[in-house]
Amino acid sequence: MLKQAFRNLCTNSVLLHGVDISRHGVFVPACGIHSGQPHLAPRSFFGVEDYLDDNNSRPYTYQKGKKSKNPNKHVSFKQRTIAYMEPFTLDVFISKRFVSASLTHRVTCKQVAVAGTNSKDIKAVLKSRSDIPACLAVGQILADRAREADVYTASYTPRERDKFEGKIRAVVQSLIDSGIDIKVYLD
């Protein structure tokens, strides 16, 4: 029954108050204090209207870059050049089950060297994948891979929830002992 009604709606044009609503949009019945006129809304691919950004160039489904509240704000020399002066950053992730660390190029966002206790070659050697000896092993392997990629310096800023102690400090100290110069920025 519903299929037949829908088929009739699609094939036949429906007129309501002299307006062909089958071609223009969706009929939303009015109630309460409204005038009782049909509200026609254009159909969209996603089921909602495709909103456009300020210059109407692309829909909101894309990520927009953050606009500065003060476009005339002075940006210091250090803020402009830090990504080029210290191009590599160290990222350390420690969970209850494994440890992983990587060196990433800031400008191109490419990972230059990666090491983790989930990889097959490290898994077989370690007793536990998340204790301090595992962190030291990850640091040594990452240092070897970084040297192969000609990376000898990097910077490390801990995440807000991380403290620079214990396992994270073991990874960084292992990198320093293996010959990679790590600059640690603490707040």
Short mmCIF file of N, CA and C in Angstrom, two decimals:
data_model
loop_
_atom_site.label_atom_id
_atom_site.label_comp_id
_atom_site.label_asym_id
_atom_site.label_seq_id
_atom_site.Cartn_x
_atom_site.Cartn_y
_atom_site.Cartn_z
N MET A 1 0.82 -1.19 0.00
CA MET A 1 0.00 0.00 0.00
C MET A 1 0.87 1.26 0.00
N LEU A 2 1.88 1.25 0.86
CA LEU A 2 2.77 2.40 0.94
C LEU A 2 3.60 2.54 -0.34
N LYS A 3 4.00 1.39 -0.91
CA LYS A 3 4.75 1.43 -2.16
C LYS A 3 3.91 2.03 -3.28
N GLN A 4 2.62 1.65 -3.33
CA GLN A 4 1.74 2.20 -4.36
C GLN A 4 1.55 3.70 -4.18
N ALA A 5 1.39 4.14 -2.95
CA ALA A 5 1.20 5.57 -2.70
C ALA A 5 2.46 6.33 -3.10
N PHE A 6 3.59 5.78 -2.77
CA PHE A 6 4.85 6.44 -3.13
C PHE A 6 5.05 6.47 -4.64
N ARG A 7 4.71 5.36 -5.30
CA ARG A 7 4.84 5.31 -6.75
C ARG A 7 3.91 6.34 -7.40
N ASN A 8 2.68 6.46 -6.88
CA ASN A 8 1.76 7.45 -7.43
C ASN A 8 2.27 8.87 -7.18
N LEU A 9 2.87 9.07 -6.03
CA LEU A 9 3.39 10.39 -5.71
C LEU A 9 4.54 10.76 -6.65
N CYS A 10 5.39 9.77 -6.98
CA CYS A 10 6.54 10.04 -7.86
C CYS A 10 6.13 10.20 -9.31
N THR A 11 5.15 9.44 -9.75
CA THR A 11 4.78 9.51 -11.16
C THR A 11 3.79 10.64 -11.43
N ASN A 12 2.86 10.86 -10.55
CA ASN A 12 1.88 11.92 -10.75
C ASN A 12 2.31 13.16 -10.01
N SER A 13 2.04 14.30 -10.57
CA SER A 13 2.37 15.53 -9.86
C SER A 13 1.22 15.86 -8.92
N VAL A 14 1.57 16.22 -7.72
CA VAL A 14 0.58 16.52 -6.69
C VAL A 14 0.49 18.03 -6.56
N LEU A 15 -0.71 18.55 -6.65
CA LEU A 15 -0.91 19.98 -6.53
C LEU A 15 -1.52 20.28 -5.17
N LEU A 16 -0.98 21.24 -4.48
CA LEU A 16 -1.52 21.67 -3.20
C LEU A 16 -1.52 23.18 -3.22
N HIS A 17 -2.70 23.76 -3.15
CA HIS A 17 -2.88 25.20 -3.24
C HIS A 17 -2.23 25.76 -4.50
N GLY A 18 -2.28 24.99 -5.57
CA GLY A 18 -1.75 25.45 -6.84
C GLY A 18 -0.23 25.30 -6.97
N VAL A 19 0.42 24.63 -6.01
CA VAL A 19 1.87 24.44 -6.05
C VAL A 19 2.17 22.96 -6.25
N ASP A 20 3.04 22.65 -7.19
CA ASP A 20 3.43 21.27 -7.45
C ASP A 20 4.49 20.87 -6.43
N ILE A 21 4.08 20.14 -5.35
CA ILE A 21 5.02 19.81 -4.29
C ILE A 21 5.83 18.56 -4.59
N SER A 22 5.47 17.77 -5.58
CA SER A 22 6.26 16.56 -5.87
C SER A 22 7.60 16.91 -6.50
N ARG A 23 7.71 18.06 -7.11
CA ARG A 23 8.95 18.44 -7.76
C ARG A 23 9.80 19.37 -6.90
N HIS A 24 9.20 20.15 -6.04
CA HIS A 24 9.93 21.18 -5.31
C HIS A 24 10.52 20.70 -3.99
N GLY A 25 9.87 19.88 -3.25
CA GLY A 25 10.44 19.53 -1.95
C GLY A 25 9.50 18.70 -1.13
N VAL A 26 9.64 18.83 0.14
CA VAL A 26 8.91 18.03 1.11
C VAL A 26 7.81 18.88 1.72
N PHE A 27 6.63 18.29 1.88
CA PHE A 27 5.52 18.98 2.50
C PHE A 27 5.58 18.76 4.00
N VAL A 28 5.64 19.84 4.74
CA VAL A 28 5.65 19.77 6.19
C VAL A 28 4.34 20.40 6.66
N PRO A 29 3.46 19.60 7.28
CA PRO A 29 2.18 20.17 7.68
C PRO A 29 2.36 21.23 8.76
N ALA A 30 1.60 22.28 8.65
CA ALA A 30 1.66 23.36 9.62
C ALA A 30 0.63 23.12 10.71
N CYS A 31 0.94 23.58 11.89
CA CYS A 31 0.00 23.41 13.00
C CYS A 31 0.07 24.63 13.89
N GLY A 32 -0.89 24.74 14.78
CA GLY A 32 -0.89 25.81 15.77
C GLY A 32 -1.21 27.15 15.15
N ILE A 33 -0.36 28.12 15.40
CA ILE A 33 -0.65 29.49 14.99
C ILE A 33 -0.16 29.81 13.59
N HIS A 34 0.41 28.85 12.88
CA HIS A 34 0.89 29.12 11.54
C HIS A 34 -0.28 29.29 10.58
N SER A 35 0.04 29.78 9.40
CA SER A 35 -1.00 30.16 8.45
C SER A 35 -1.64 28.97 7.74
N GLY A 36 -1.11 27.79 7.90
CA GLY A 36 -1.68 26.64 7.23
C GLY A 36 -1.17 26.46 5.82
N GLN A 37 -0.20 27.28 5.39
CA GLN A 37 0.38 27.15 4.06
C GLN A 37 1.45 26.06 4.09
N PRO A 38 1.67 25.37 2.98
CA PRO A 38 2.70 24.32 2.96
C PRO A 38 4.10 24.92 3.06
N HIS A 39 4.93 24.27 3.82
CA HIS A 39 6.33 24.66 3.94
C HIS A 39 7.12 23.76 3.01
N LEU A 40 7.77 24.32 2.03
CA LEU A 40 8.53 23.53 1.07
C LEU A 40 10.01 23.68 1.36
N ALA A 41 10.67 22.56 1.52
CA ALA A 41 12.10 22.57 1.78
C ALA A 41 12.81 21.82 0.65
N PRO A 42 13.90 22.32 0.16
CA PRO A 42 14.61 21.60 -0.90
C PRO A 42 15.21 20.31 -0.37
N ARG A 43 15.20 19.30 -1.21
CA ARG A 43 15.79 18.03 -0.81
C ARG A 43 17.30 18.10 -0.94
N SER A 44 17.96 17.29 -0.14
CA SER A 44 19.40 17.28 -0.14
C SER A 44 19.88 15.84 -0.21
N PHE A 45 21.11 15.66 -0.64
CA PHE A 45 21.69 14.32 -0.72
C PHE A 45 21.83 13.69 0.66
N PHE A 46 22.19 14.49 1.66
CA PHE A 46 22.42 13.97 3.01
C PHE A 46 21.16 14.00 3.87
N GLY A 47 20.07 14.49 3.37
CA GLY A 47 18.86 14.57 4.16
C GLY A 47 18.71 15.88 4.89
N VAL A 48 19.72 16.71 4.88
CA VAL A 48 19.65 18.05 5.46
C VAL A 48 20.19 19.01 4.41
N GLU A 49 19.98 20.27 4.62
CA GLU A 49 20.45 21.23 3.66
C GLU A 49 21.98 21.25 3.66
N ASP A 50 22.56 21.45 2.52
CA ASP A 50 24.01 21.58 2.43
C ASP A 50 24.35 23.02 2.75
N TYR A 51 24.77 23.26 3.97
CA TYR A 51 25.14 24.61 4.36
C TYR A 51 26.49 24.94 3.75
N LEU A 52 26.68 26.16 3.37
CA LEU A 52 27.94 26.59 2.78
C LEU A 52 28.64 27.52 3.74
N ASP A 53 29.95 27.61 3.60
CA ASP A 53 30.69 28.49 4.48
C ASP A 53 30.55 29.93 4.02
N ASP A 54 31.34 30.82 4.63
CA ASP A 54 31.16 32.26 4.42
C ASP A 54 31.27 32.68 2.96
N ASN A 55 32.20 32.12 2.23
CA ASN A 55 32.34 32.55 0.84
C ASN A 55 31.66 31.61 -0.14
N ASN A 56 30.79 30.72 0.36
CA ASN A 56 29.98 29.81 -0.45
C ASN A 56 30.81 28.96 -1.40
N SER A 57 31.99 28.58 -0.99
CA SER A 57 32.83 27.80 -1.89
C SER A 57 32.76 26.31 -1.64
N ARG A 58 32.48 25.89 -0.41
CA ARG A 58 32.44 24.46 -0.13
C ARG A 58 31.51 24.19 1.04
N PRO A 59 30.92 23.00 1.10
CA PRO A 59 29.99 22.70 2.19
C PRO A 59 30.72 22.49 3.51
N TYR A 60 29.97 22.52 4.60
CA TYR A 60 30.54 22.36 5.94
C TYR A 60 31.07 20.95 6.19
N THR A 61 30.81 20.02 5.29
CA THR A 61 31.30 18.66 5.51
C THR A 61 32.82 18.60 5.48
N TYR A 62 33.48 19.59 4.91
CA TYR A 62 34.94 19.65 4.93
C TYR A 62 35.38 20.39 6.18
N GLN A 63 36.60 20.10 6.63
CA GLN A 63 37.12 20.81 7.78
C GLN A 63 37.57 22.19 7.34
N LYS A 64 37.20 23.16 8.12
CA LYS A 64 37.61 24.52 7.82
C LYS A 64 38.79 24.87 8.69
N GLY A 65 39.70 25.63 8.15
CA GLY A 65 40.82 26.10 8.95
C GLY A 65 40.32 27.11 9.97
N LYS A 66 40.98 27.14 11.12
CA LYS A 66 40.56 28.08 12.15
C LYS A 66 40.89 29.50 11.72
N LYS A 67 39.92 30.36 11.86
CA LYS A 67 40.16 31.76 11.55
C LYS A 67 40.58 32.47 12.84
N SER A 68 41.58 33.28 12.74
CA SER A 68 42.07 34.00 13.89
C SER A 68 41.05 35.06 14.31
N LYS A 69 40.87 35.20 15.61
CA LYS A 69 39.96 36.23 16.09
C LYS A 69 40.52 37.62 15.81
N ASN A 70 41.83 37.71 15.84
CA ASN A 70 42.50 38.98 15.56
C ASN A 70 43.45 38.76 14.39
N PRO A 71 43.02 39.11 13.17
CA PRO A 71 43.89 38.86 12.01
C PRO A 71 45.16 39.71 12.01
N ASN A 72 45.19 40.79 12.76
CA ASN A 72 46.37 41.66 12.80
C ASN A 72 47.32 41.27 13.93
N LYS A 73 47.09 40.13 14.57
CA LYS A 73 47.91 39.70 15.69
C LYS A 73 49.33 39.42 15.22
N HIS A 74 50.28 39.88 16.01
CA HIS A 74 51.69 39.69 15.67
C HIS A 74 52.10 38.25 15.98
N VAL A 75 52.73 37.60 15.02
CA VAL A 75 53.26 36.26 15.21
C VAL A 75 54.78 36.38 15.33
N SER A 76 55.31 35.85 16.42
CA SER A 76 56.73 36.03 16.68
C SER A 76 57.58 35.23 15.68
N PHE A 77 58.85 35.60 15.62
CA PHE A 77 59.79 34.92 14.74
C PHE A 77 59.93 33.46 15.13
N LYS A 78 59.96 33.20 16.43
CA LYS A 78 60.10 31.82 16.90
C LYS A 78 58.89 30.98 16.49
N GLN A 79 57.68 31.55 16.59
CA GLN A 79 56.48 30.81 16.21
C GLN A 79 56.48 30.49 14.71
N ARG A 80 57.04 31.39 13.91
CA ARG A 80 57.06 31.14 12.47
C ARG A 80 58.13 30.16 12.05
N THR A 81 59.22 30.08 12.79
CA THR A 81 60.36 29.29 12.33
C THR A 81 60.61 28.01 13.12
N ILE A 82 59.89 27.77 14.21
CA ILE A 82 60.18 26.62 15.06
C ILE A 82 60.00 25.30 14.31
N ALA A 83 59.04 25.23 13.42
CA ALA A 83 58.82 23.99 12.68
C ALA A 83 59.96 23.67 11.73
N TYR A 84 60.69 24.70 11.30
CA TYR A 84 61.81 24.48 10.40
C TYR A 84 63.14 24.33 11.14
N MET A 85 63.25 24.97 12.31
CA MET A 85 64.48 24.87 13.10
C MET A 85 64.56 23.53 13.82
N GLU A 86 63.43 23.04 14.30
CA GLU A 86 63.36 21.73 14.96
C GLU A 86 62.30 20.92 14.24
N PRO A 87 62.64 20.34 13.10
CA PRO A 87 61.60 19.75 12.25
C PRO A 87 61.03 18.42 12.72
N PHE A 88 61.70 17.73 13.64
CA PHE A 88 61.24 16.40 14.03
C PHE A 88 60.70 16.41 15.45
N THR A 89 59.58 15.75 15.64
CA THR A 89 58.98 15.64 16.97
C THR A 89 58.88 14.18 17.35
N LEU A 90 59.00 13.94 18.64
CA LEU A 90 58.87 12.60 19.19
C LEU A 90 57.48 12.45 19.76
N ASP A 91 56.83 11.35 19.43
CA ASP A 91 55.51 11.05 19.97
C ASP A 91 55.59 9.70 20.66
N VAL A 92 55.23 9.65 21.93
CA VAL A 92 55.30 8.42 22.72
C VAL A 92 53.90 8.10 23.20
N PHE A 93 53.47 6.86 22.96
CA PHE A 93 52.16 6.41 23.42
C PHE A 93 52.36 5.15 24.26
N ILE A 94 51.82 5.19 25.47
CA ILE A 94 51.95 4.06 26.38
C ILE A 94 50.56 3.66 26.86
N SER A 95 50.22 2.41 26.63
CA SER A 95 48.94 1.89 27.15
C SER A 95 49.25 0.75 28.11
N LYS A 96 48.23 0.10 28.60
CA LYS A 96 48.43 -1.02 29.52
C LYS A 96 49.01 -2.23 28.81
N ARG A 97 48.81 -2.31 27.48
CA ARG A 97 49.24 -3.49 26.73
C ARG A 97 50.50 -3.31 25.90
N PHE A 98 50.79 -2.10 25.45
CA PHE A 98 51.96 -1.92 24.58
C PHE A 98 52.51 -0.51 24.69
N VAL A 99 53.68 -0.33 24.10
CA VAL A 99 54.38 0.96 24.06
C VAL A 99 54.73 1.23 22.61
N SER A 100 54.50 2.45 22.14
CA SER A 100 54.92 2.80 20.78
C SER A 100 55.46 4.22 20.78
N ALA A 101 56.41 4.46 19.90
CA ALA A 101 57.02 5.78 19.78
C ALA A 101 57.33 6.02 18.31
N SER A 102 57.28 7.29 17.90
CA SER A 102 57.56 7.63 16.51
C SER A 102 58.19 9.00 16.42
N LEU A 103 58.97 9.20 15.38
CA LEU A 103 59.54 10.50 15.04
C LEU A 103 58.84 11.00 13.78
N THR A 104 58.27 12.19 13.87
CA THR A 104 57.46 12.74 12.79
C THR A 104 58.05 14.07 12.33
N HIS A 105 58.07 14.28 11.03
CA HIS A 105 58.51 15.55 10.47
C HIS A 105 57.36 16.54 10.58
N ARG A 106 57.60 17.70 11.18
CA ARG A 106 56.52 18.66 11.44
C ARG A 106 55.93 19.26 10.18
N VAL A 107 56.76 19.56 9.22
CA VAL A 107 56.29 20.28 8.04
C VAL A 107 55.53 19.35 7.10
N THR A 108 56.07 18.16 6.84
CA THR A 108 55.43 17.25 5.90
C THR A 108 54.50 16.25 6.58
N CYS A 109 54.54 16.17 7.92
CA CYS A 109 53.69 15.27 8.71
C CYS A 109 53.93 13.80 8.36
N LYS A 110 55.12 13.47 7.96
CA LYS A 110 55.46 12.08 7.63
C LYS A 110 56.24 11.47 8.78
N GLN A 111 55.94 10.21 9.07
CA GLN A 111 56.67 9.52 10.12
C GLN A 111 57.99 9.00 9.55
N VAL A 112 59.07 9.40 10.19
CA VAL A 112 60.39 9.04 9.71
C VAL A 112 60.83 7.71 10.30
N ALA A 113 60.57 7.51 11.59
CA ALA A 113 60.95 6.28 12.27
C ALA A 113 59.87 5.90 13.26
N VAL A 114 59.56 4.61 13.31
CA VAL A 114 58.51 4.11 14.20
C VAL A 114 59.02 2.86 14.90
N ALA A 115 58.71 2.74 16.18
CA ALA A 115 59.04 1.52 16.92
C ALA A 115 57.93 1.28 17.94
N GLY A 116 57.60 0.03 18.14
CA GLY A 116 56.57 -0.31 19.12
C GLY A 116 56.70 -1.75 19.54
N THR A 117 56.12 -2.06 20.68
CA THR A 117 56.22 -3.44 21.18
C THR A 117 55.19 -4.35 20.54
N ASN A 118 54.35 -3.84 19.67
CA ASN A 118 53.40 -4.69 18.95
C ASN A 118 54.01 -5.32 17.70
N SER A 119 55.18 -4.85 17.27
CA SER A 119 55.78 -5.41 16.07
C SER A 119 56.34 -6.80 16.35
N LYS A 120 56.38 -7.63 15.32
CA LYS A 120 56.74 -9.04 15.49
C LYS A 120 58.16 -9.23 16.01
N ASP A 121 59.11 -8.43 15.51
CA ASP A 121 60.49 -8.63 15.93
C ASP A 121 60.72 -8.30 17.40
N ILE A 122 59.98 -7.36 17.95
CA ILE A 122 60.15 -7.00 19.35
C ILE A 122 59.30 -7.89 20.26
N LYS A 123 58.14 -8.28 19.77
CA LYS A 123 57.22 -9.11 20.56
C LYS A 123 57.88 -10.39 21.05
N ALA A 124 58.64 -11.03 20.17
CA ALA A 124 59.22 -12.33 20.49
C ALA A 124 60.30 -12.23 21.56
N VAL A 125 60.98 -11.11 21.67
CA VAL A 125 62.11 -10.98 22.57
C VAL A 125 61.68 -10.60 23.99
N LEU A 126 60.63 -9.80 24.12
CA LEU A 126 60.26 -9.24 25.42
C LEU A 126 59.37 -10.16 26.23
N LYS A 127 59.54 -10.10 27.57
CA LYS A 127 58.63 -10.83 28.46
C LYS A 127 57.29 -10.10 28.53
N SER A 128 57.36 -8.80 28.79
CA SER A 128 56.16 -7.98 28.88
C SER A 128 56.27 -6.85 27.86
N ARG A 129 55.15 -6.45 27.30
CA ARG A 129 55.17 -5.41 26.26
C ARG A 129 54.95 -4.02 26.82
N SER A 130 54.78 -3.89 28.14
CA SER A 130 54.47 -2.56 28.65
C SER A 130 55.29 -2.17 29.88
N ASP A 131 56.34 -2.89 30.22
CA ASP A 131 57.12 -2.52 31.40
C ASP A 131 58.32 -1.65 30.99
N ILE A 132 59.13 -1.26 31.96
CA ILE A 132 60.24 -0.35 31.70
C ILE A 132 61.30 -0.96 30.77
N PRO A 133 61.67 -2.23 30.90
CA PRO A 133 62.61 -2.78 29.90
C PRO A 133 62.05 -2.73 28.47
N ALA A 134 60.76 -2.86 28.31
CA ALA A 134 60.15 -2.73 26.98
C ALA A 134 60.29 -1.30 26.48
N CYS A 135 60.12 -0.32 27.37
CA CYS A 135 60.28 1.08 26.98
C CYS A 135 61.71 1.37 26.56
N LEU A 136 62.68 0.80 27.29
CA LEU A 136 64.08 1.00 26.93
C LEU A 136 64.39 0.37 25.57
N ALA A 137 63.81 -0.80 25.30
CA ALA A 137 64.02 -1.47 24.01
C ALA A 137 63.41 -0.66 22.87
N VAL A 138 62.23 -0.10 23.09
CA VAL A 138 61.58 0.73 22.06
C VAL A 138 62.43 1.96 21.78
N GLY A 139 63.00 2.57 22.82
CA GLY A 139 63.86 3.74 22.63
C GLY A 139 65.10 3.41 21.82
N GLN A 140 65.73 2.26 22.11
CA GLN A 140 66.93 1.87 21.37
C GLN A 140 66.63 1.58 19.90
N ILE A 141 65.55 0.86 19.65
CA ILE A 141 65.19 0.52 18.27
C ILE A 141 64.81 1.78 17.49
N LEU A 142 64.08 2.68 18.15
CA LEU A 142 63.71 3.94 17.49
C LEU A 142 64.96 4.77 17.18
N ALA A 143 65.93 4.77 18.07
CA ALA A 143 67.17 5.52 17.82
C ALA A 143 67.91 4.93 16.62
N ASP A 144 67.97 3.61 16.53
CA ASP A 144 68.64 2.98 15.38
C ASP A 144 67.94 3.34 14.07
N ARG A 145 66.63 3.29 14.08
CA ARG A 145 65.86 3.60 12.85
C ARG A 145 65.96 5.08 12.51
N ALA A 146 66.05 5.94 13.52
CA ALA A 146 66.19 7.37 13.27
C ALA A 146 67.56 7.67 12.66
N ARG A 147 68.61 7.01 13.15
CA ARG A 147 69.94 7.21 12.58
C ARG A 147 69.99 6.76 11.13
N GLU A 148 69.28 5.69 10.80
CA GLU A 148 69.22 5.24 9.41
C GLU A 148 68.57 6.28 8.52
N ALA A 149 67.63 7.05 9.08
CA ALA A 149 66.94 8.09 8.32
C ALA A 149 67.62 9.45 8.44
N ASP A 150 68.83 9.48 9.01
CA ASP A 150 69.61 10.72 9.20
C ASP A 150 68.91 11.73 10.08
N VAL A 151 68.29 11.27 11.14
CA VAL A 151 67.66 12.16 12.12
C VAL A 151 68.45 12.03 13.41
N TYR A 152 69.01 13.15 13.87
CA TYR A 152 69.84 13.12 15.08
C TYR A 152 69.31 14.03 16.17
N THR A 153 68.32 14.87 15.87
CA THR A 153 67.72 15.73 16.88
C THR A 153 66.21 15.68 16.75
N ALA A 154 65.54 15.86 17.85
CA ALA A 154 64.07 15.91 17.87
C ALA A 154 63.63 16.67 19.10
N SER A 155 62.38 17.07 19.11
CA SER A 155 61.82 17.73 20.28
C SER A 155 60.65 16.92 20.80
N TYR A 156 60.44 17.00 22.09
CA TYR A 156 59.35 16.25 22.72
C TYR A 156 58.59 17.16 23.68
N THR A 157 57.29 17.22 23.50
CA THR A 157 56.41 17.92 24.43
C THR A 157 55.39 16.92 24.92
N PRO A 158 55.35 16.63 26.22
CA PRO A 158 54.37 15.64 26.69
C PRO A 158 52.94 16.15 26.52
N ARG A 159 52.03 15.21 26.35
CA ARG A 159 50.62 15.57 26.27
C ARG A 159 50.17 16.13 27.62
N GLU A 160 49.00 16.74 27.64
CA GLU A 160 48.52 17.35 28.88
C GLU A 160 48.33 16.32 29.99
N ARG A 161 47.86 15.13 29.64
CA ARG A 161 47.57 14.13 30.66
C ARG A 161 48.80 13.33 31.06
N ASP A 162 49.91 13.47 30.32
CA ASP A 162 51.12 12.69 30.60
C ASP A 162 52.07 13.46 31.50
N LYS A 163 52.68 12.74 32.40
CA LYS A 163 53.74 13.31 33.23
C LYS A 163 55.06 12.77 32.71
N PHE A 164 56.09 13.60 32.78
CA PHE A 164 57.39 13.19 32.27
C PHE A 164 58.11 12.41 33.36
N GLU A 165 57.70 11.17 33.54
CA GLU A 165 58.30 10.29 34.53
C GLU A 165 57.98 8.86 34.17
N GLY A 166 58.68 7.94 34.79
CA GLY A 166 58.40 6.53 34.61
C GLY A 166 58.70 6.05 33.21
N LYS A 167 57.70 5.47 32.55
CA LYS A 167 57.89 4.82 31.25
C LYS A 167 58.22 5.82 30.14
N ILE A 168 57.57 6.97 30.17
CA ILE A 168 57.85 7.99 29.14
C ILE A 168 59.28 8.48 29.27
N ARG A 169 59.70 8.71 30.49
CA ARG A 169 61.08 9.15 30.72
C ARG A 169 62.06 8.07 30.30
N ALA A 170 61.70 6.80 30.48
CA ALA A 170 62.58 5.69 30.08
C ALA A 170 62.77 5.67 28.57
N VAL A 171 61.72 5.91 27.80
CA VAL A 171 61.82 5.94 26.34
C VAL A 171 62.73 7.10 25.91
N VAL A 172 62.49 8.28 26.47
CA VAL A 172 63.27 9.46 26.08
C VAL A 172 64.73 9.28 26.51
N GLN A 173 64.96 8.77 27.71
CA GLN A 173 66.33 8.58 28.18
C GLN A 173 67.06 7.54 27.33
N SER A 174 66.36 6.51 26.90
CA SER A 174 66.96 5.50 26.03
C SER A 174 67.36 6.10 24.68
N LEU A 175 66.53 7.01 24.16
CA LEU A 175 66.87 7.69 22.91
C LEU A 175 68.11 8.57 23.09
N ILE A 176 68.18 9.28 24.22
CA ILE A 176 69.32 10.16 24.48
C ILE A 176 70.59 9.33 24.63
N ASP A 177 70.49 8.21 25.35
CA ASP A 177 71.66 7.35 25.55
C ASP A 177 72.12 6.71 24.25
N SER A 178 71.22 6.53 23.31
CA SER A 178 71.57 5.92 22.02
C SER A 178 72.08 6.93 21.01
N GLY A 179 72.16 8.19 21.38
CA GLY A 179 72.79 9.18 20.50
C GLY A 179 71.84 10.14 19.81
N ILE A 180 70.55 10.12 20.12
CA ILE A 180 69.61 11.07 19.54
C ILE A 180 69.41 12.21 20.53
N ASP A 181 69.62 13.45 20.08
CA ASP A 181 69.46 14.60 20.96
C ASP A 181 67.98 14.98 21.04
N ILE A 182 67.40 14.86 22.21
CA ILE A 182 65.98 15.16 22.41
C ILE A 182 65.87 16.42 23.28
N LYS A 183 65.17 17.42 22.78
CA LYS A 183 64.87 18.61 23.58
C LYS A 183 63.48 18.41 24.17
N VAL A 184 63.39 18.41 25.48
CA VAL A 184 62.11 18.19 26.17
C VAL A 184 61.56 19.53 26.60
N TYR A 185 60.35 19.84 26.17
CA TYR A 185 59.68 21.09 26.55
C TYR A 185 58.60 20.79 27.57
N LEU A 186 58.82 21.22 28.81
CA LEU A 186 57.84 21.04 29.87
C LEU A 186 57.21 22.40 30.17
N ASP A 187 55.95 22.38 30.52
CA ASP A 187 55.26 23.65 30.82
C ASP A 187 55.69 24.23 32.14
#
